Amino acid sequence: MRFTAAVLVSLGGLALAQTQITVNVGSPLQEIDGFGISQAFTRAREFEESDPEPRQKGLDYLFNTETGAGLTIIRNRIGSTTSDAILPRSPGSPTAAPQYVWDGSDSSQVWFSKEARKYGVTTIYADAWSAPAFMKTNNNEANGGYLCGVTGRTCASGDWRQAFANMLTQYVKYYAEAGVPVTHLGFLNEPDYVVSYSSMQSDGNQAASFIPTLYNTLQAANITNVSIACCDPIGWGSARTFANQLVSAGMERYMGIMTSHAYSGDPDAPPLSTRLKVWQTEACDLNSRWCATWYSNGGACEGLTWANKIHRGIVNANLSAYIYWQGFEVNQFQASSYLVASDGKVVTPSGRLWAFAMWSRFVRPGARRVSSSGSVSGVGYGAFKNPDNSVAVVFTNTGSGAQNVRIGFTGYTASNAQALWSTTWTDFDRYNHDDRIYHHNDIEYSDIDTDTTGSMCRGRLRAVWWRGLVRM
């Protein structure tokens, strides 16, 4: 069999190697769905209303595989307030005919999704933070409260589970009519955390009392290509509890993915006990002012910090997707909860964006993580076989100095090596089109037919590709 092999060495300086690792392409692990962001809570509208030049620059930074991060997942919010829900007013009872309202924009999330699709993005995750107020025990779409009718929660107005499932299904239909197929559908956001904005409480057992209703409603509407997601709890520890409850309740047959956030704990070993794919669907730095730093002192806003988080999530927790909170914001320099900043004219990428780039550019949707052996002091790595049969190995060096690595492959031969590198991460956006990028066809390696070599220095990018024909 012939295919193209690409080895990517990230986060560092470079190569000549003594430490050996071996990649076994014939031993597949989890499938990768991608990496992404959201523009929820009017950030998509803010993006759309930006001037054309910074708007286009922002889109390129997020989705372009040559000059940006090449992100591949969008997470949209399903509105629940009287101003953004498709069912803003109670029909009077759970069984009364609903009066849906659709403006074709959904706070510009339709526009944003369509723009992303121009770059090849096909994975759209639609998630409800809450049901509308009249469907909940507290009669409020904020401040927690439960969906009327789930296990242990009743309301004088009746059981609203079917009505909520109908509303979510109608939302998916509206997006399909707009030319934006929703691929994943969720109905909870941090159900273990009560806040003063859109929120709804649940545990795994209560979610299990709704999931079959949602599944059957989608099936009855002939919507068979949408995967149900649950439950976006606030951290990895909570996700483990939710997953155990859902698995025990037999929910895997109805669901497509288990989901978690990373605020009270980052995804890490051990993985969740489920046969389903697992996504980390929201994480960010909530405490820092805007910073574009790649590495300074290990701060929460720095790119290398997020490179490590992504590595642990994908390699240790067996995640199939990793999503940052927001992608692009305008004049929000008090925060680092997004990846690309604009002052209305100048657009600035963060080190966090480039951390995502080193994964999303080279580990594409449908890739399979493959097993490997060997270790490098202070360096984490993961190996992946892409759908085009290229192979990428992503290294993350957390040490203070260079590490030399030799990469071997079992069962095939790589050739036509080429190195692509930038002197600093802030220049990575100039990848392939200015004099700070260097292409080496004469990089040092010993016997390209059997192995390739590379070394990495923290805080300085040197991304190394080996692309070539491979025989198996």
Tab-separated table of C-alpha atoms in Angstrom:
chain	number	residue	atom	x	y	z
A	1	MET	CA	0.000	0.000	0.000
A	2	ARG	CA	1.219	3.536	-0.754
A	3	PHE	CA	0.433	6.640	1.257
A	4	THR	CA	1.978	9.949	2.243
A	5	ALA	CA	3.671	10.250	5.638
A	6	ALA	CA	4.045	13.572	7.384
A	7	VAL	CA	5.879	13.917	10.662
A	8	LEU	CA	5.297	17.198	12.469
A	9	VAL	CA	7.606	18.212	15.287
A	10	SER	CA	6.039	21.119	17.147
A	11	LEU	CA	6.962	23.679	19.742
A	12	GLY	CA	10.554	23.849	19.206
A	13	GLY	CA	13.936	24.173	17.705
A	14	LEU	CA	15.166	21.032	15.934
A	15	ALA	CA	16.549	17.832	15.071
A	16	LEU	CA	19.419	15.403	15.251
A	17	ALA	CA	18.389	12.645	17.361
A	18	GLN	CA	19.403	10.011	19.767
A	19	THR	CA	16.221	9.143	21.683
A	20	GLN	CA	14.151	6.700	19.656
A	21	ILE	CA	10.389	6.543	19.433
A	22	THR	CA	8.539	4.168	17.146
A	23	VAL	CA	5.176	4.869	15.530
A	24	ASN	CA	2.963	1.898	14.698
A	25	VAL	CA	0.549	3.129	12.047
A	26	GLY	CA	-1.173	-0.249	11.980
A	27	SER	CA	-2.376	0.064	15.587
A	28	PRO	CA	-5.249	2.604	15.608
A	29	LEU	CA	-6.669	4.286	18.709
A	30	GLN	CA	-9.406	6.967	18.923
A	31	GLU	CA	-10.706	8.873	15.904
A	32	ILE	CA	-10.167	12.642	15.914
A	33	ASP	CA	-13.129	14.875	15.038
A	34	GLY	CA	-11.234	18.146	15.288
A	35	PHE	CA	-10.585	21.371	17.154
A	36	GLY	CA	-12.817	24.405	17.359
A	37	ILE	CA	-14.398	27.437	18.968
A	38	SER	CA	-17.727	29.173	19.616
A	39	GLN	CA	-19.058	32.665	18.927
A	40	ALA	CA	-22.026	32.321	21.283
A	41	PHE	CA	-23.751	35.146	23.170
A	42	THR	CA	-23.720	37.683	20.315
A	43	ARG	CA	-20.002	37.298	19.539
A	44	ALA	CA	-20.935	36.010	16.089
A	45	ARG	CA	-22.930	39.195	15.454
A	46	GLU	CA	-19.989	41.283	16.649
A	47	PHE	CA	-17.796	39.339	14.228
A	48	GLU	CA	-20.181	39.784	11.287
A	49	GLU	CA	-20.517	43.517	11.950
A	50	SER	CA	-16.748	44.087	11.939
A	51	ASP	CA	-15.239	45.967	9.005
A	52	PRO	CA	-14.546	43.690	6.024
A	53	GLU	CA	-10.749	43.627	6.319
A	54	PRO	CA	-10.442	42.644	10.016
A	55	ARG	CA	-13.416	40.314	9.639
A	56	GLN	CA	-11.700	38.417	6.834
A	57	LYS	CA	-8.408	38.398	8.699
A	58	GLY	CA	-10.140	36.956	11.743
A	59	LEU	CA	-11.786	34.213	9.713
A	60	ASP	CA	-8.464	33.349	8.100
A	61	TYR	CA	-6.720	33.121	11.448
A	62	LEU	CA	-9.357	30.735	12.733
A	63	PHE	CA	-9.953	28.499	9.734
A	64	ASN	CA	-7.274	28.828	7.067
A	65	THR	CA	-4.945	25.823	7.057
A	66	GLU	CA	-2.060	27.813	5.552
A	67	THR	CA	-2.144	31.121	7.453
A	68	GLY	CA	-4.297	30.264	10.461
A	69	ALA	CA	-5.199	27.469	12.825
A	70	GLY	CA	-7.315	25.415	10.428
A	71	LEU	CA	-10.042	24.857	13.043
A	72	THR	CA	-12.766	22.387	12.107
A	73	ILE	CA	-15.582	22.553	14.699
A	74	ILE	CA	-18.157	25.263	15.483
A	75	ARG	CA	-20.119	25.214	18.744
A	76	ASN	CA	-23.334	27.241	18.518
A	77	ARG	CA	-25.683	28.189	21.327
A	78	ILE	CA	-29.375	27.333	21.108
A	79	GLY	CA	-31.091	30.360	22.618
A	80	SER	CA	-33.478	30.155	25.565
A	81	THR	CA	-34.340	33.781	26.345
A	82	THR	CA	-37.426	35.591	25.102
A	83	SER	CA	-35.217	37.475	22.644
A	84	ASP	CA	-33.212	34.604	21.140
A	85	ALA	CA	-35.208	31.376	21.556
A	86	ILE	CA	-37.162	29.937	18.638
A	87	LEU	CA	-39.979	29.343	21.146
A	88	PRO	CA	-39.990	32.604	23.129
A	89	ARG	CA	-43.492	32.238	24.587
A	90	SER	CA	-45.315	29.369	26.217
A	91	PRO	CA	-47.970	27.763	24.037
A	92	GLY	CA	-50.016	27.303	27.222
A	93	SER	CA	-49.333	23.642	27.913
A	94	PRO	CA	-46.805	20.961	26.934
A	95	THR	CA	-49.157	19.543	24.309
A	96	ALA	CA	-50.385	22.820	22.806
A	97	ALA	CA	-49.160	23.799	19.337
A	98	PRO	CA	-45.916	25.793	19.591
A	99	GLN	CA	-45.481	29.092	17.788
A	100	TYR	CA	-41.886	28.953	16.637
A	101	VAL	CA	-40.041	32.107	15.558
A	102	TRP	CA	-37.039	32.011	13.244
A	103	ASP	CA	-35.188	35.064	11.952
A	104	GLY	CA	-32.711	33.178	9.768
A	105	SER	CA	-29.772	34.685	11.637
A	106	ASP	CA	-29.723	33.168	15.120
A	107	SER	CA	-27.621	36.038	16.445
A	108	SER	CA	-25.363	35.736	13.366
A	109	GLN	CA	-24.449	32.152	14.193
A	110	VAL	CA	-25.876	31.111	10.814
A	111	TRP	CA	-23.551	33.603	9.107
A	112	PHE	CA	-20.591	32.401	11.145
A	113	SER	CA	-21.329	28.751	10.404
A	114	LYS	CA	-21.630	29.472	6.694
A	115	GLU	CA	-18.325	31.341	6.693
A	116	ALA	CA	-16.645	28.431	8.438
A	117	ARG	CA	-18.102	26.019	5.908
A	118	LYS	CA	-16.346	27.971	3.136
A	119	TYR	CA	-13.099	26.759	4.702
A	120	GLY	CA	-14.302	23.173	4.751
A	121	VAL	CA	-15.747	23.041	8.270
A	122	THR	CA	-18.534	20.460	8.408
A	123	THR	CA	-18.882	19.758	12.138
A	124	ILE	CA	-21.511	21.975	13.792
A	125	TYR	CA	-22.330	21.344	17.445
A	126	ALA	CA	-25.559	23.046	18.563
A	127	ASP	CA	-26.013	23.152	22.324
A	128	ALA	CA	-28.742	24.527	24.580
A	129	TRP	CA	-27.631	26.192	27.799
A	130	SER	CA	-31.204	25.929	29.070
A	131	ALA	CA	-34.773	25.196	28.117
A	132	PRO	CA	-37.115	28.215	27.925
A	133	ALA	CA	-38.289	29.486	31.311
A	134	PHE	CA	-41.819	28.070	31.045
A	135	MET	CA	-40.423	24.531	30.681
A	136	LYS	CA	-38.468	24.678	33.940
A	137	THR	CA	-39.071	24.153	37.620
A	138	ASN	CA	-37.930	27.677	38.525
A	139	ASN	CA	-39.837	29.360	35.667
A	140	ASN	CA	-36.590	31.102	34.699
A	141	GLU	CA	-34.187	30.340	31.876
A	142	ALA	CA	-31.340	31.441	34.179
A	143	ASN	CA	-30.329	30.550	37.738
A	144	GLY	CA	-30.438	26.800	37.313
A	145	GLY	CA	-33.724	24.996	37.709
A	146	TYR	CA	-34.636	21.683	36.092
A	147	LEU	CA	-36.527	20.616	33.004
A	148	CYS	CA	-40.060	19.790	34.079
A	149	GLY	CA	-40.572	16.036	33.942
A	150	VAL	CA	-37.055	14.699	34.381
A	151	THR	CA	-36.499	12.204	37.173
A	152	GLY	CA	-37.540	13.689	40.508
A	153	ARG	CA	-38.706	17.038	39.095
A	154	THR	CA	-42.352	17.854	38.443
A	155	CYS	CA	-44.207	21.058	37.590
A	156	ALA	CA	-47.820	22.117	37.918
A	157	SER	CA	-47.774	22.990	34.217
A	158	GLY	CA	-46.932	19.400	33.271
A	159	ASP	CA	-44.122	17.368	31.702
A	160	TRP	CA	-42.228	19.473	29.137
A	161	ARG	CA	-39.677	16.912	27.998
A	162	GLN	CA	-41.369	16.162	24.681
A	163	ALA	CA	-41.972	19.842	23.966
A	164	PHE	CA	-38.297	20.581	24.597
A	165	ALA	CA	-37.266	17.731	22.299
A	166	ASN	CA	-39.617	19.102	19.644
A	167	MET	CA	-38.060	22.558	19.963
A	168	LEU	CA	-34.508	21.224	19.629
A	169	THR	CA	-35.519	19.189	16.598
A	170	GLN	CA	-37.110	22.243	14.986
A	171	TYR	CA	-33.898	24.186	15.583
A	172	VAL	CA	-31.956	21.520	13.677
A	173	LYS	CA	-34.505	21.750	10.844
A	174	TYR	CA	-34.087	25.524	10.592
A	175	TYR	CA	-30.328	25.172	10.257
A	176	ALA	CA	-30.710	22.486	7.612
A	177	GLU	CA	-33.013	24.783	5.643
A	178	ALA	CA	-30.353	27.510	5.927
A	179	GLY	CA	-27.767	25.184	4.402
A	180	VAL	CA	-25.929	24.479	7.653
A	181	PRO	CA	-26.416	20.848	8.700
A	182	VAL	CA	-26.072	20.380	12.455
A	183	THR	CA	-23.994	17.294	13.193
A	184	HIS	CA	-24.109	17.195	17.006
A	185	LEU	CA	-26.887	18.283	19.358
A	186	GLY	CA	-26.692	18.956	23.082
A	187	PHE	CA	-29.268	20.107	25.619
A	188	LEU	CA	-27.180	20.974	28.685
A	189	ASN	CA	-24.316	23.313	29.535
A	190	GLU	CA	-22.591	22.989	32.899
A	191	PRO	CA	-25.658	21.426	34.540
A	192	ASP	CA	-23.642	21.007	37.741
A	193	TYR	CA	-23.058	24.760	38.092
A	194	VAL	CA	-25.744	27.393	38.755
A	195	VAL	CA	-25.181	30.857	37.266
A	196	SER	CA	-27.219	34.020	36.783
A	197	TYR	CA	-27.380	33.616	32.997
A	198	SER	CA	-28.817	30.825	30.846
A	199	SER	CA	-28.432	27.592	32.787
A	200	MET	CA	-30.270	24.397	33.660
A	201	GLN	CA	-29.440	21.793	36.264
A	202	SER	CA	-29.259	18.043	35.806
A	203	ASP	CA	-27.368	14.975	36.865
A	204	GLY	CA	-26.644	12.018	34.631
A	205	ASN	CA	-29.731	10.107	35.680
A	206	GLN	CA	-31.996	13.072	34.987
A	207	ALA	CA	-30.345	13.538	31.599
A	208	ALA	CA	-31.022	9.862	30.954
A	209	SER	CA	-34.729	10.490	31.519
A	210	PHE	CA	-34.702	12.909	28.563
A	211	ILE	CA	-32.211	11.483	26.072
A	212	PRO	CA	-34.460	8.701	24.684
A	213	THR	CA	-37.220	11.274	24.114
A	214	LEU	CA	-34.848	13.483	22.142
A	215	TYR	CA	-33.480	10.536	20.186
A	216	ASN	CA	-36.924	9.253	19.232
A	217	THR	CA	-38.066	12.752	18.236
A	218	LEU	CA	-35.095	13.174	15.907
A	219	GLN	CA	-35.682	9.742	14.413
A	220	ALA	CA	-39.384	10.452	13.879
A	221	ALA	CA	-38.390	13.608	11.985
A	222	ASN	CA	-36.044	11.515	9.825
A	223	ILE	CA	-33.035	13.305	11.283
A	224	THR	CA	-30.725	10.339	11.530
A	225	ASN	CA	-27.339	11.963	11.018
A	226	VAL	CA	-27.275	14.094	14.175
A	227	SER	CA	-25.380	12.752	17.186
A	228	ILE	CA	-26.723	13.512	20.659
A	229	ALA	CA	-24.142	14.987	23.036
A	230	CYS	CA	-24.206	15.076	26.817
A	231	CYS	CA	-23.613	16.695	29.233
A	232	ASP	CA	-20.964	19.491	29.138
A	233	PRO	CA	-20.339	19.474	32.925
A	234	ILE	CA	-17.957	22.037	34.347
A	235	GLY	CA	-14.905	19.792	34.645
A	236	TRP	CA	-13.370	16.387	34.062
A	237	GLY	CA	-14.221	15.024	37.505
A	238	SER	CA	-17.898	15.821	36.978
A	239	ALA	CA	-17.739	14.375	33.474
A	240	ARG	CA	-16.610	11.067	34.942
A	241	THR	CA	-19.638	11.010	37.245
A	242	PHE	CA	-22.034	11.919	34.432
A	243	ALA	CA	-20.507	9.319	32.124
A	244	ASN	CA	-20.816	6.570	34.711
A	245	GLN	CA	-24.473	7.435	35.307
A	246	LEU	CA	-25.269	7.591	31.590
A	247	VAL	CA	-23.517	4.315	30.841
A	248	SER	CA	-25.271	2.592	33.748
A	249	ALA	CA	-28.606	3.889	32.437
A	250	GLY	CA	-27.932	2.417	28.979
A	251	MET	CA	-27.715	5.784	27.210
A	252	GLU	CA	-24.779	4.966	24.920
A	253	ARG	CA	-27.185	3.414	22.417
A	254	TYR	CA	-28.853	6.820	21.924
A	255	MET	CA	-25.804	9.077	22.061
A	256	GLY	CA	-22.900	9.933	19.797
A	257	ILE	CA	-20.484	11.659	22.175
A	258	MET	CA	-19.803	12.276	25.858
A	259	THR	CA	-18.742	15.851	26.582
A	260	SER	CA	-16.921	17.800	29.268
A	261	HIS	CA	-15.678	21.281	30.058
A	262	ALA	CA	-12.326	21.980	31.686
A	263	TYR	CA	-12.940	24.700	34.273
A	264	SER	CA	-12.847	22.604	37.441
A	265	GLY	CA	-10.416	20.051	36.036
A	266	ASP	CA	-8.657	19.458	32.725
A	267	PRO	CA	-9.212	16.255	30.763
A	268	ASP	CA	-6.420	13.833	31.621
A	269	ALA	CA	-5.829	10.186	32.396
A	270	PRO	CA	-7.679	8.024	32.986
A	271	PRO	CA	-10.150	8.352	30.091
A	272	LEU	CA	-13.886	8.216	30.708
A	273	SER	CA	-15.340	4.715	30.900
A	274	THR	CA	-17.419	4.752	27.729
A	275	ARG	CA	-17.324	3.278	24.248
A	276	LEU	CA	-18.406	6.651	22.832
A	277	LYS	CA	-16.141	9.401	21.571
A	278	VAL	CA	-15.360	12.074	24.156
A	279	TRP	CA	-15.097	15.804	23.426
A	280	GLN	CA	-13.821	18.665	25.547
A	281	THR	CA	-16.366	21.267	24.457
A	282	GLU	CA	-15.384	24.393	26.378
A	283	ALA	CA	-12.215	25.653	27.994
A	284	CYS	CA	-10.457	28.994	28.274
A	285	ASP	CA	-8.480	31.297	30.520
A	286	LEU	CA	-11.112	33.200	32.501
A	287	ASN	CA	-8.731	35.219	34.660
A	288	SER	CA	-6.092	36.941	32.518
A	289	ARG	CA	-6.154	40.094	30.502
A	290	TRP	CA	-5.538	39.653	26.780
A	291	CYS	CA	-2.107	38.267	26.028
A	292	ALA	CA	-0.608	36.947	22.815
A	293	THR	CA	2.395	35.355	24.541
A	294	TRP	CA	3.678	31.958	23.480
A	295	TYR	CA	5.778	31.332	26.593
A	296	SER	CA	6.956	33.491	29.473
A	297	ASN	CA	6.404	31.864	32.844
A	298	GLY	CA	3.737	29.228	32.317
A	299	GLY	CA	0.825	31.632	32.724
A	300	ALA	CA	-2.772	30.653	32.050
A	301	CYS	CA	-3.007	32.761	28.894
A	302	GLU	CA	0.165	31.469	27.239
A	303	GLY	CA	0.272	29.321	24.142
A	304	LEU	CA	2.516	26.628	25.576
A	305	THR	CA	0.124	26.206	28.511
A	306	TRP	CA	-2.642	25.376	26.048
A	307	ALA	CA	-0.416	23.177	23.931
A	308	ASN	CA	0.095	21.072	27.057
A	309	LYS	CA	-3.617	21.018	27.863
A	310	ILE	CA	-4.481	19.849	24.360
A	311	HIS	CA	-1.753	17.220	24.471
A	312	ARG	CA	-2.974	15.770	27.768
A	313	GLY	CA	-6.551	15.804	26.547
A	314	ILE	CA	-5.877	14.038	23.265
A	315	VAL	CA	-3.157	11.636	24.402
A	316	ASN	CA	-3.968	10.980	28.070
A	317	ALA	CA	-7.764	11.388	28.117
A	318	ASN	CA	-8.349	9.969	24.608
A	319	LEU	CA	-10.350	12.998	23.507
A	320	SER	CA	-11.644	13.170	19.954
A	321	ALA	CA	-12.143	16.952	19.987
A	322	TYR	CA	-10.938	20.014	21.880
A	323	ILE	CA	-12.856	23.313	21.744
A	324	TYR	CA	-11.794	26.697	23.114
A	325	TRP	CA	-14.544	29.028	24.333
A	326	GLN	CA	-14.474	31.954	21.892
A	327	GLY	CA	-12.638	32.528	18.640
A	328	PHE	CA	-12.727	36.252	17.758
A	329	GLU	CA	-13.660	39.294	19.841
A	330	VAL	CA	-13.527	43.067	19.359
A	331	ASN	CA	-12.196	45.457	22.025
A	332	GLN	CA	-12.303	42.882	24.800
A	333	PHE	CA	-8.713	43.284	25.958
A	334	GLN	CA	-9.643	42.669	29.573
A	335	ALA	CA	-9.908	38.945	28.775
A	336	SER	CA	-8.054	36.010	27.229
A	337	SER	CA	-11.134	33.846	26.853
A	338	TYR	CA	-10.779	33.961	23.060
A	339	LEU	CA	-8.048	33.264	20.491
A	340	VAL	CA	-7.967	36.273	18.129
A	341	ALA	CA	-8.324	39.927	19.169
A	342	SER	CA	-9.344	42.978	17.164
A	343	ASP	CA	-9.443	46.653	18.055
A	344	GLY	CA	-11.705	47.229	15.081
A	345	LYS	CA	-8.792	47.607	12.674
A	346	VAL	CA	-5.774	45.556	13.754
A	347	VAL	CA	-6.258	41.819	14.250
A	348	THR	CA	-3.890	39.995	16.607
A	349	PRO	CA	-3.579	36.222	17.030
A	350	SER	CA	-2.632	34.766	20.406
A	351	GLY	CA	-0.131	32.100	21.317
A	352	ARG	CA	-3.173	30.021	22.221
A	353	LEU	CA	-4.295	30.131	18.587
A	354	TRP	CA	-0.940	28.759	17.473
A	355	ALA	CA	-1.148	25.989	20.057
A	356	PHE	CA	-4.377	24.926	18.375
A	357	ALA	CA	-2.780	25.394	14.953
A	358	MET	CA	-0.080	22.848	15.638
A	359	TRP	CA	-2.796	20.276	16.192
A	360	SER	CA	-5.594	21.322	13.875
A	361	ARG	CA	-3.477	22.024	10.801
A	362	PHE	CA	-1.902	18.625	10.807
A	363	VAL	CA	-4.305	16.319	12.649
A	364	ARG	CA	-7.378	16.555	10.469
A	365	PRO	CA	-10.958	15.327	11.009
A	366	GLY	CA	-11.117	11.576	10.601
A	367	ALA	CA	-7.510	11.069	11.682
A	368	ARG	CA	-6.818	8.138	13.961
A	369	ARG	CA	-4.377	8.373	16.790
A	370	VAL	CA	-1.991	5.442	16.474
A	371	SER	CA	0.083	3.689	19.073
A	372	SER	CA	3.726	4.451	19.632
A	373	SER	CA	6.529	3.397	21.922
A	374	GLY	CA	9.463	5.164	23.502
A	375	SER	CA	9.686	8.285	25.636
A	376	VAL	CA	11.537	11.580	25.588
A	377	SER	CA	12.414	13.376	28.817
A	378	GLY	CA	10.148	16.381	29.321
A	379	VAL	CA	8.394	15.868	25.998
A	380	GLY	CA	4.886	14.650	25.276
A	381	TYR	CA	3.942	13.399	21.852
A	382	GLY	CA	1.096	11.856	19.908
A	383	ALA	CA	1.076	10.176	16.504
A	384	PHE	CA	-1.804	10.293	14.025
A	385	LYS	CA	-2.725	8.845	10.657
A	386	ASN	CA	-4.855	11.231	8.599
A	387	PRO	CA	-7.591	10.271	6.114
A	388	ASP	CA	-5.216	11.153	3.262
A	389	ASN	CA	-2.797	8.564	4.701
A	390	SER	CA	-0.301	11.188	5.842
A	391	VAL	CA	1.123	10.700	9.306
A	392	ALA	CA	1.724	13.503	11.822
A	393	VAL	CA	3.577	13.315	15.114
A	394	VAL	CA	3.026	16.302	17.409
A	395	PHE	CA	5.641	16.891	20.108
A	396	THR	CA	5.250	19.230	23.092
A	397	ASN	CA	8.469	20.067	24.916
A	398	THR	CA	7.921	21.322	28.462
A	399	GLY	CA	11.580	21.149	29.427
A	400	SER	CA	14.063	24.001	29.601
A	401	GLY	CA	16.350	22.747	26.850
A	402	ALA	CA	16.498	21.000	23.522
A	403	GLN	CA	15.611	17.329	23.252
A	404	ASN	CA	16.825	15.137	20.426
A	405	VAL	CA	14.458	12.565	18.985
A	406	ARG	CA	14.630	9.905	16.326
A	407	ILE	CA	11.278	8.812	14.922
A	408	GLY	CA	11.005	5.328	13.528
A	409	PHE	CA	8.063	3.724	11.768
A	410	THR	CA	7.160	0.083	11.725
A	411	GLY	CA	6.256	-1.445	8.375
A	412	TYR	CA	6.955	1.383	5.967
A	413	THR	CA	9.535	3.765	4.594
A	414	ALA	CA	9.327	7.577	4.608
A	415	SER	CA	11.078	9.799	2.084
A	416	ASN	CA	11.222	13.368	0.700
A	417	ALA	CA	11.742	15.074	4.039
A	418	GLN	CA	11.161	18.804	4.353
A	419	ALA	CA	11.366	21.096	7.373
A	420	LEU	CA	9.209	24.190	7.796
A	421	TRP	CA	9.970	26.466	10.702
A	422	SER	CA	9.553	29.932	12.159
A	423	THR	CA	11.888	31.757	14.511
A	424	THR	CA	9.060	32.648	16.903
A	425	TRP	CA	5.497	31.573	17.404
A	426	THR	CA	4.249	35.083	16.753
A	427	ASP	CA	5.514	34.690	13.199
A	428	PHE	CA	3.775	31.391	12.615
A	429	ASP	CA	0.900	33.269	10.965
A	430	ARG	CA	3.386	34.117	8.202
A	431	TYR	CA	3.872	30.436	7.571
A	432	ASN	CA	4.954	29.812	3.992
A	433	HIS	CA	4.920	33.384	2.777
A	434	ASP	CA	7.748	35.526	4.056
A	435	ASP	CA	11.461	35.435	4.682
A	436	ARG	CA	11.066	34.300	8.271
A	437	ILE	CA	9.968	30.883	7.103
A	438	TYR	CA	12.642	28.516	5.938
A	439	HIS	CA	12.207	25.373	3.870
A	440	HIS	CA	14.889	22.746	4.245
A	441	ASN	CA	15.225	19.790	1.943
A	442	ASP	CA	18.654	19.050	3.379
A	443	ILE	CA	17.774	18.698	7.054
A	444	GLU	CA	20.022	16.352	8.960
A	445	TYR	CA	18.697	12.867	9.459
A	446	SER	CA	20.185	9.433	9.399
A	447	ASP	CA	18.767	7.103	6.793
A	448	ILE	CA	15.496	8.728	5.739
A	449	ASP	CA	14.341	5.351	4.467
A	450	THR	CA	13.998	3.992	7.980
A	451	ASP	CA	13.693	6.913	10.347
A	452	THR	CA	13.559	10.660	10.701
A	453	THR	CA	14.958	12.885	13.389
A	454	GLY	CA	14.016	16.081	15.166
A	455	SER	CA	14.649	18.098	18.306
A	456	MET	CA	12.517	20.639	20.125
A	457	CYS	CA	13.215	23.736	22.230
A	458	ARG	CA	10.521	25.190	24.450
A	459	GLY	CA	9.246	28.629	23.547
A	460	ARG	CA	10.475	28.608	19.985
A	461	LEU	CA	8.716	26.939	17.108
A	462	ARG	CA	10.336	24.693	14.702
A	463	ALA	CA	7.733	22.628	12.943
A	464	VAL	CA	9.158	19.766	10.959
A	465	TRP	CA	7.268	17.877	8.311
A	466	TRP	CA	8.377	14.790	6.533
A	467	ARG	CA	6.168	14.164	3.559
A	468	GLY	CA	6.908	11.324	1.248
A	469	LEU	CA	5.824	8.103	-0.318
A	470	VAL	CA	5.469	5.303	2.141
A	471	ARG	CA	5.425	1.612	1.417
A	472	MET	CA	3.753	-0.938	3.618
